[in-house]
Amino acid sequence: MTSPSWDPAQYQRYADERARPYRDLTARIRTPHPKSVVDLGCGPGTMTATLAERWPDARILGIDASRDMIAAAERHAVPGRVSFQVGDARRWSPETVDVIIANAVLQWVPEHDSLFPGWVAALPPEGALAFQVPRAKGFPVGEIFRRIAASPRWHDRLGTIAREAPRGAASPVRDVTEYVDVLSRLGMEVDAWDTTYVHVLEGADPVMDWFSGTGLRPYTDALRNDPAALADFRAEIAAELRGAFPPAPYGTLLPFPRIFVVAHRI
Ligand SMILES: C[S@@+](CC[C@H](N)C(=O)[O-])C[C@H]1O[C@@H](n2cnc3c(N)ncnc32)[C@H](O)[C@@H]1O
């Protein structure tokens, strides 16, 4: 699947909600005094910058495939301590690194488990690979996007994207137990969990807003030169999402399932 364009401002509209899984993930890393830390798919760099407080002796490098994200991240750079560069996780092959973090990224990277052996080989004993991915299984949003995109009204323009969108066995996201199995076989001690964050979102159509910055982008990118069609498509999606996530007097509940893996080299 083609990686979508990224809009740092839209992505950061739910910065607090998105920060919590990052903090919960990195809190479980127990590598003592890492000297080099890489944040793969660092996005706008806001969370990458917090790693410098946690590990004051480390050099922190954020890598992201999106130039726009790296341009936004640059404002968090600290000479000699925190830096950012454009790069693709699929082609990243480190010689040595103490901690690798990939938060909410690997769902965009097909066959990412094939990258683990190279990453693990670069870690010293007690070094860590920590990642978090949204769990698509049992979560209706991707299916809503695909169903509308494949419907007669949109099929000609969006059907290919709907067909290519990862789902079921084709999704790059594995079951949490598969991650534990693959990484344990590579000599890692694995701490993994699968949990659902129940966000209470404010405003009209907040679920639509949330995914406008991520999973909806491949579709809206394809319509960006046709504002009228884009508005119609977004209206259809918004109506479906309101049905799946109905607003309550206090806000809209978004139960968001996520898989966490923190693996330390033995
Ligand atoms: C949902 S954002 C997560 C950003 C950040 N890690 C965070 O926790 O806020 C996903 C990021 O992954 C990046 N990305 C997607 N595919 C990538 C790849 N193959 N290599 C590097 N970055 C990638 C996107 O550009 C985007 O910034």
Tab-separated table of C-alpha atoms and ligand atoms in Angstrom:
chain	number	residue	atom	x	y	z
A	1	MET	CA	0.000	0.000	0.000
A	2	THR	CA	1.302	3.466	-0.858
A	3	SER	CA	2.219	5.473	2.212
A	4	PRO	CA	-0.106	8.465	2.550
A	5	SER	CA	0.931	12.089	2.828
A	6	TRP	CA	1.124	13.379	6.400
A	7	ASP	CA	-0.089	16.625	7.877
A	8	PRO	CA	1.733	17.388	11.160
A	9	ALA	CA	-0.893	19.944	12.305
A	10	GLN	CA	-3.831	17.569	11.784
A	11	TYR	CA	-1.919	14.717	13.430
A	12	GLN	CA	-1.287	16.803	16.542
A	13	ARG	CA	-4.940	17.722	17.092
A	14	TYR	CA	-5.188	14.711	19.417
A	15	ALA	CA	-1.682	15.083	20.812
A	16	ASP	CA	-2.645	14.183	24.411
A	17	GLU	CA	-4.485	11.021	23.425
A	18	ARG	CA	-1.666	9.968	21.096
A	19	ALA	CA	1.007	10.750	23.711
A	20	ARG	CA	-0.281	8.300	26.269
A	21	PRO	CA	0.497	5.058	24.374
A	22	TYR	CA	3.960	6.453	23.594
A	23	ARG	CA	4.588	7.088	27.293
A	24	ASP	CA	3.157	3.708	28.311
A	25	LEU	CA	5.394	2.010	25.742
A	26	THR	CA	8.634	3.765	26.623
A	27	ALA	CA	8.000	3.468	30.396
A	28	ARG	CA	8.613	-0.287	30.066
A	29	ILE	CA	12.076	0.105	28.488
A	30	ARG	CA	14.710	-0.732	31.098
A	31	THR	CA	17.962	-0.476	29.124
A	32	PRO	CA	20.449	1.085	31.572
A	33	HIS	CA	21.993	4.403	30.400
A	34	PRO	CA	21.491	4.056	26.642
A	35	LYS	CA	23.911	6.089	24.554
A	36	SER	CA	22.048	5.909	21.267
A	37	VAL	CA	18.286	5.888	20.824
A	38	VAL	CA	16.436	5.843	17.492
A	39	ASP	CA	12.769	6.799	17.157
A	40	LEU	CA	11.600	5.294	13.861
A	41	GLY	CA	8.617	7.033	12.238
A	42	CYS	CA	9.071	9.842	14.744
A	43	GLY	CA	6.329	12.009	13.190
A	44	PRO	CA	6.377	15.647	14.378
A	45	GLY	CA	9.062	14.866	16.966
A	46	THR	CA	7.106	16.075	20.000
A	47	MET	CA	7.422	12.733	21.773
A	48	THR	CA	10.948	12.082	20.507
A	49	ALA	CA	12.060	15.233	22.329
A	50	THR	CA	10.759	13.839	25.655
A	51	LEU	CA	13.292	10.987	25.389
A	52	ALA	CA	16.121	13.458	26.010
A	53	GLU	CA	14.717	14.161	29.485
A	54	ARG	CA	14.476	10.465	30.267
A	55	TRP	CA	17.976	9.646	28.977
A	56	PRO	CA	20.120	12.769	29.400
A	57	ASP	CA	23.313	10.965	28.257
A	58	ALA	CA	21.851	9.608	25.031
A	59	ARG	CA	21.966	10.856	21.478
A	60	ILE	CA	18.427	10.701	20.177
A	61	LEU	CA	17.736	10.366	16.447
A	62	GLY	CA	14.231	10.642	14.975
A	63	ILE	CA	13.762	9.160	11.501
A	64	ASP	CA	10.622	9.577	9.400
A	65	ALA	CA	9.722	8.939	5.762
A	66	SER	CA	7.721	12.180	5.540
A	67	ARG	CA	9.593	15.402	4.748
A	68	ASP	CA	6.720	17.431	6.215
A	69	MET	CA	6.919	15.535	9.494
A	70	ILE	CA	10.718	15.971	9.690
A	71	ALA	CA	10.365	19.689	8.879
A	72	ALA	CA	7.944	19.981	11.839
A	73	ALA	CA	10.218	17.870	14.059
A	74	GLU	CA	13.282	20.050	13.412
A	75	ARG	CA	12.058	22.595	15.956
A	76	HIS	CA	12.726	20.002	18.687
A	77	ALA	CA	16.343	19.464	17.595
A	78	VAL	CA	19.001	20.092	20.235
A	79	PRO	CA	22.537	20.258	18.790
A	80	GLY	CA	24.560	17.200	19.781
A	81	ARG	CA	21.585	15.643	21.620
A	82	VAL	CA	18.431	15.389	19.515
A	83	SER	CA	18.426	15.250	15.712
A	84	PHE	CA	16.054	14.276	12.907
A	85	GLN	CA	16.424	12.916	9.405
A	86	VAL	CA	14.247	11.767	6.539
A	87	GLY	CA	14.480	8.001	6.067
A	88	ASP	CA	12.493	4.851	5.422
A	89	ALA	CA	12.258	2.250	8.201
A	90	ARG	CA	12.347	-0.479	5.544
A	91	ARG	CA	15.826	0.542	4.465
A	92	TRP	CA	17.227	1.434	7.877
A	93	SER	CA	19.962	-0.991	8.913
A	94	PRO	CA	21.877	0.189	11.957
A	95	GLU	CA	25.334	-1.071	12.935
A	96	THR	CA	24.758	-0.537	16.637
A	97	VAL	CA	21.991	1.148	18.595
A	98	ASP	CA	20.921	0.764	22.245
A	99	VAL	CA	17.188	1.459	21.989
A	100	ILE	CA	14.838	1.339	18.968
A	101	ILE	CA	11.354	2.810	19.340
A	102	ALA	CA	8.606	2.656	16.693
A	103	ASN	CA	5.327	4.053	17.985
A	104	ALA	CA	2.259	3.818	15.716
A	105	VAL	CA	4.425	3.277	12.613
A	106	LEU	CA	4.792	-0.392	11.746
A	107	GLN	CA	1.151	-0.674	10.645
A	108	TRP	CA	2.365	1.235	7.561
A	109	VAL	CA	5.325	-1.078	6.962
A	110	PRO	CA	4.475	-4.343	5.158
A	111	GLU	CA	6.273	-7.444	6.454
A	112	HIS	CA	7.944	-5.452	9.204
A	113	ASP	CA	8.681	-8.659	11.128
A	114	SER	CA	11.263	-9.444	8.424
A	115	LEU	CA	13.178	-6.350	9.609
A	116	PHE	CA	13.438	-7.548	13.216
A	117	PRO	CA	16.508	-9.823	12.801
A	118	GLY	CA	18.600	-6.911	11.468
A	119	TRP	CA	17.410	-4.549	14.189
A	120	VAL	CA	17.916	-7.096	16.983
A	121	ALA	CA	21.445	-7.866	15.722
A	122	ALA	CA	22.331	-4.184	16.204
A	123	LEU	CA	21.325	-4.192	19.891
A	124	PRO	CA	23.782	-4.910	22.716
A	125	PRO	CA	22.732	-7.097	25.672
A	126	GLU	CA	19.948	-5.221	27.535
A	127	GLY	CA	19.282	-3.121	24.454
A	128	ALA	CA	15.590	-2.750	23.567
A	129	LEU	CA	13.200	-2.806	20.639
A	130	ALA	CA	9.863	-1.228	21.628
A	131	PHE	CA	6.912	-0.731	19.323
A	132	GLN	CA	3.189	-0.091	19.447
A	133	VAL	CA	0.692	-0.722	16.642
A	134	PRO	CA	-3.073	-0.158	16.457
A	135	ARG	CA	-4.918	-3.480	16.332
A	136	ALA	CA	-7.221	-3.586	13.299
A	137	LYS	CA	-8.960	-6.836	14.297
A	138	GLY	CA	-12.267	-6.003	15.973
A	139	PHE	CA	-11.974	-2.293	15.111
A	140	PRO	CA	-14.557	-1.089	12.560
A	141	VAL	CA	-12.952	2.083	11.192
A	142	GLY	CA	-10.763	0.630	8.419
A	143	GLU	CA	-13.683	-1.512	7.249
A	144	ILE	CA	-15.951	1.567	7.012
A	145	PHE	CA	-13.367	3.399	4.875
A	146	ARG	CA	-12.952	0.376	2.601
A	147	ARG	CA	-16.682	-0.298	2.239
A	148	ILE	CA	-17.545	3.273	1.211
A	149	ALA	CA	-14.512	3.565	-1.075
A	150	ALA	CA	-15.511	0.320	-2.831
A	151	SER	CA	-19.199	1.348	-3.205
A	152	PRO	CA	-20.541	2.154	-6.721
A	153	ARG	CA	-20.287	5.926	-6.185
A	154	TRP	CA	-16.531	5.824	-5.399
A	155	HIS	CA	-15.374	2.545	-6.855
A	156	ASP	CA	-13.736	3.982	-10.008
A	157	ARG	CA	-11.679	6.504	-8.089
A	158	LEU	CA	-11.034	4.786	-4.769
A	159	GLY	CA	-11.614	1.069	-5.377
A	160	THR	CA	-7.905	0.331	-5.868
A	161	ILE	CA	-6.992	2.013	-2.612
A	162	ALA	CA	-9.735	0.064	-0.820
A	163	ARG	CA	-8.427	-3.191	-2.306
A	164	GLU	CA	-4.831	-2.421	-1.341
A	165	ALA	CA	-5.664	-1.269	2.186
A	166	PRO	CA	-4.253	-3.764	4.661
A	167	ARG	CA	-6.854	-6.027	6.214
A	168	GLY	CA	-7.128	-9.446	7.787
A	169	ALA	CA	-4.264	-11.716	6.803
A	170	ALA	CA	-2.924	-9.005	4.463
A	171	SER	CA	-2.538	-6.493	7.291
A	172	PRO	CA	1.068	-6.009	8.292
A	173	VAL	CA	-0.035	-5.994	11.944
A	174	ARG	CA	0.424	-9.444	13.471
A	175	ASP	CA	-1.306	-10.931	16.462
A	176	VAL	CA	0.434	-10.000	19.715
A	177	THR	CA	1.363	-13.647	20.341
A	178	GLU	CA	3.111	-13.824	16.956
A	179	TYR	CA	5.310	-10.881	17.894
A	180	VAL	CA	6.228	-12.597	21.169
A	181	ASP	CA	7.053	-15.797	19.301
A	182	VAL	CA	9.168	-14.161	16.576
A	183	LEU	CA	11.168	-12.004	18.982
A	184	SER	CA	11.661	-14.738	21.605
A	185	ARG	CA	13.139	-16.935	18.876
A	186	LEU	CA	15.583	-14.107	18.147
A	187	GLY	CA	16.848	-14.280	21.741
A	188	MET	CA	14.786	-11.452	23.218
A	189	GLU	CA	12.960	-11.295	26.536
A	190	VAL	CA	9.562	-10.015	25.502
A	191	ASP	CA	7.034	-7.992	27.471
A	192	ALA	CA	3.877	-7.611	25.354
A	193	TRP	CA	0.306	-6.555	25.947
A	194	ASP	CA	-2.844	-5.811	23.994
A	195	THR	CA	-5.094	-3.146	25.449
A	196	THR	CA	-7.929	-0.812	24.534
A	197	TYR	CA	-7.762	2.906	25.293
A	198	VAL	CA	-11.212	4.402	25.696
A	199	HIS	CA	-10.907	7.992	24.519
A	200	VAL	CA	-13.721	10.471	25.178
A	201	LEU	CA	-13.518	12.961	22.309
A	202	GLU	CA	-15.092	16.404	22.108
A	203	GLY	CA	-16.648	18.260	19.192
A	204	ALA	CA	-18.641	17.308	16.112
A	205	ASP	CA	-17.378	14.253	14.199
A	206	PRO	CA	-14.254	13.780	16.316
A	207	VAL	CA	-13.607	10.214	15.073
A	208	MET	CA	-13.555	11.532	11.529
A	209	ASP	CA	-11.177	14.239	12.669
A	210	TRP	CA	-8.904	11.746	14.389
A	211	PHE	CA	-8.519	9.545	11.310
A	212	SER	CA	-8.295	12.482	8.900
A	213	GLY	CA	-4.679	12.699	10.086
A	214	THR	CA	-3.932	8.997	9.609
A	215	GLY	CA	-6.002	6.114	8.146
A	216	LEU	CA	-8.307	8.240	5.967
A	217	ARG	CA	-5.452	9.989	4.189
A	218	PRO	CA	-4.803	7.487	1.382
A	219	TYR	CA	-8.422	8.058	0.265
A	220	THR	CA	-8.561	11.818	0.724
A	221	ASP	CA	-5.157	12.210	-0.967
A	222	ALA	CA	-6.672	10.586	-4.067
A	223	LEU	CA	-9.494	13.164	-4.140
A	224	ARG	CA	-7.510	16.237	-3.181
A	225	ASN	CA	-7.777	17.818	-6.641
A	226	ASP	CA	-11.566	17.598	-6.600
A	227	PRO	CA	-12.850	19.559	-3.570
A	228	ALA	CA	-16.550	18.832	-4.261
A	229	ALA	CA	-15.988	15.060	-4.448
A	230	LEU	CA	-13.737	15.209	-1.391
A	231	ALA	CA	-16.455	16.984	0.602
A	232	ASP	CA	-19.072	14.397	-0.477
A	233	PHE	CA	-16.796	11.493	0.400
A	234	ARG	CA	-15.962	12.962	3.799
A	235	ALA	CA	-19.678	13.552	4.498
A	236	GLU	CA	-20.474	9.899	3.746
A	237	ILE	CA	-17.661	8.682	5.972
A	238	ALA	CA	-18.678	11.076	8.766
A	239	ALA	CA	-22.268	9.770	8.710
A	240	GLU	CA	-21.077	6.128	8.957
A	241	LEU	CA	-18.660	6.950	11.759
A	242	ARG	CA	-21.426	8.752	13.687
A	243	GLY	CA	-23.437	5.516	13.453
A	244	ALA	CA	-20.531	3.366	14.673
A	245	PHE	CA	-19.446	5.851	17.369
A	246	PRO	CA	-22.613	7.723	18.369
A	247	PRO	CA	-22.172	11.008	20.240
A	248	ALA	CA	-23.262	11.023	23.903
A	249	PRO	CA	-24.076	14.129	26.000
A	250	TYR	CA	-20.532	14.071	27.454
A	251	GLY	CA	-18.651	13.397	24.177
A	252	THR	CA	-17.921	10.555	21.753
A	253	LEU	CA	-16.384	7.287	22.961
A	254	LEU	CA	-13.581	5.942	20.798
A	255	PRO	CA	-12.403	2.536	22.088
A	256	PHE	CA	-8.997	2.151	20.409
A	257	PRO	CA	-7.254	-1.265	20.602
A	258	ARG	CA	-3.450	-1.233	20.562
A	259	ILE	CA	-0.687	-3.825	20.732
A	260	PHE	CA	2.512	-3.103	22.689
A	261	VAL	CA	5.801	-4.979	22.485
A	262	VAL	CA	8.917	-4.192	24.507
A	263	ALA	CA	11.712	-6.683	23.832
A	264	HIS	CA	15.105	-6.624	25.579
A	265	ARG	CA	18.133	-8.463	24.273
A	266	ILE	CA	19.245	-11.105	26.770
B	1	LIG	C1	0.823	7.742	13.195
B	1	LIG	S1	2.327	8.583	12.916
B	1	LIG	C2	3.254	8.256	14.418
B	1	LIG	C3	4.238	9.356	14.758
B	1	LIG	C4	5.007	9.190	16.078
B	1	LIG	N1	5.742	7.951	16.149
B	1	LIG	C5	4.086	9.307	17.267
B	1	LIG	O1	4.022	8.378	18.072
B	1	LIG	O2	3.429	10.345	17.411
B	1	LIG	C6	3.081	7.528	11.737
B	1	LIG	C7	4.394	8.068	11.184
B	1	LIG	O3	5.063	7.000	10.529
B	1	LIG	C8	5.737	7.540	9.419
B	1	LIG	N2	6.027	6.431	8.491
B	1	LIG	C9	5.147	5.687	7.776
B	1	LIG	N3	5.799	4.754	7.055
B	1	LIG	C10	7.124	4.909	7.335
B	1	LIG	C11	8.309	4.247	6.911
B	1	LIG	N4	8.273	3.214	6.044
B	1	LIG	N5	9.496	4.678	7.386
B	1	LIG	C12	9.562	5.714	8.251
B	1	LIG	N6	8.469	6.393	8.684
B	1	LIG	C13	7.273	5.986	8.233
B	1	LIG	C14	4.776	8.569	8.873
B	1	LIG	O4	5.426	9.497	8.039
B	1	LIG	C15	4.231	9.180	10.167
B	1	LIG	O5	4.973	10.291	10.586
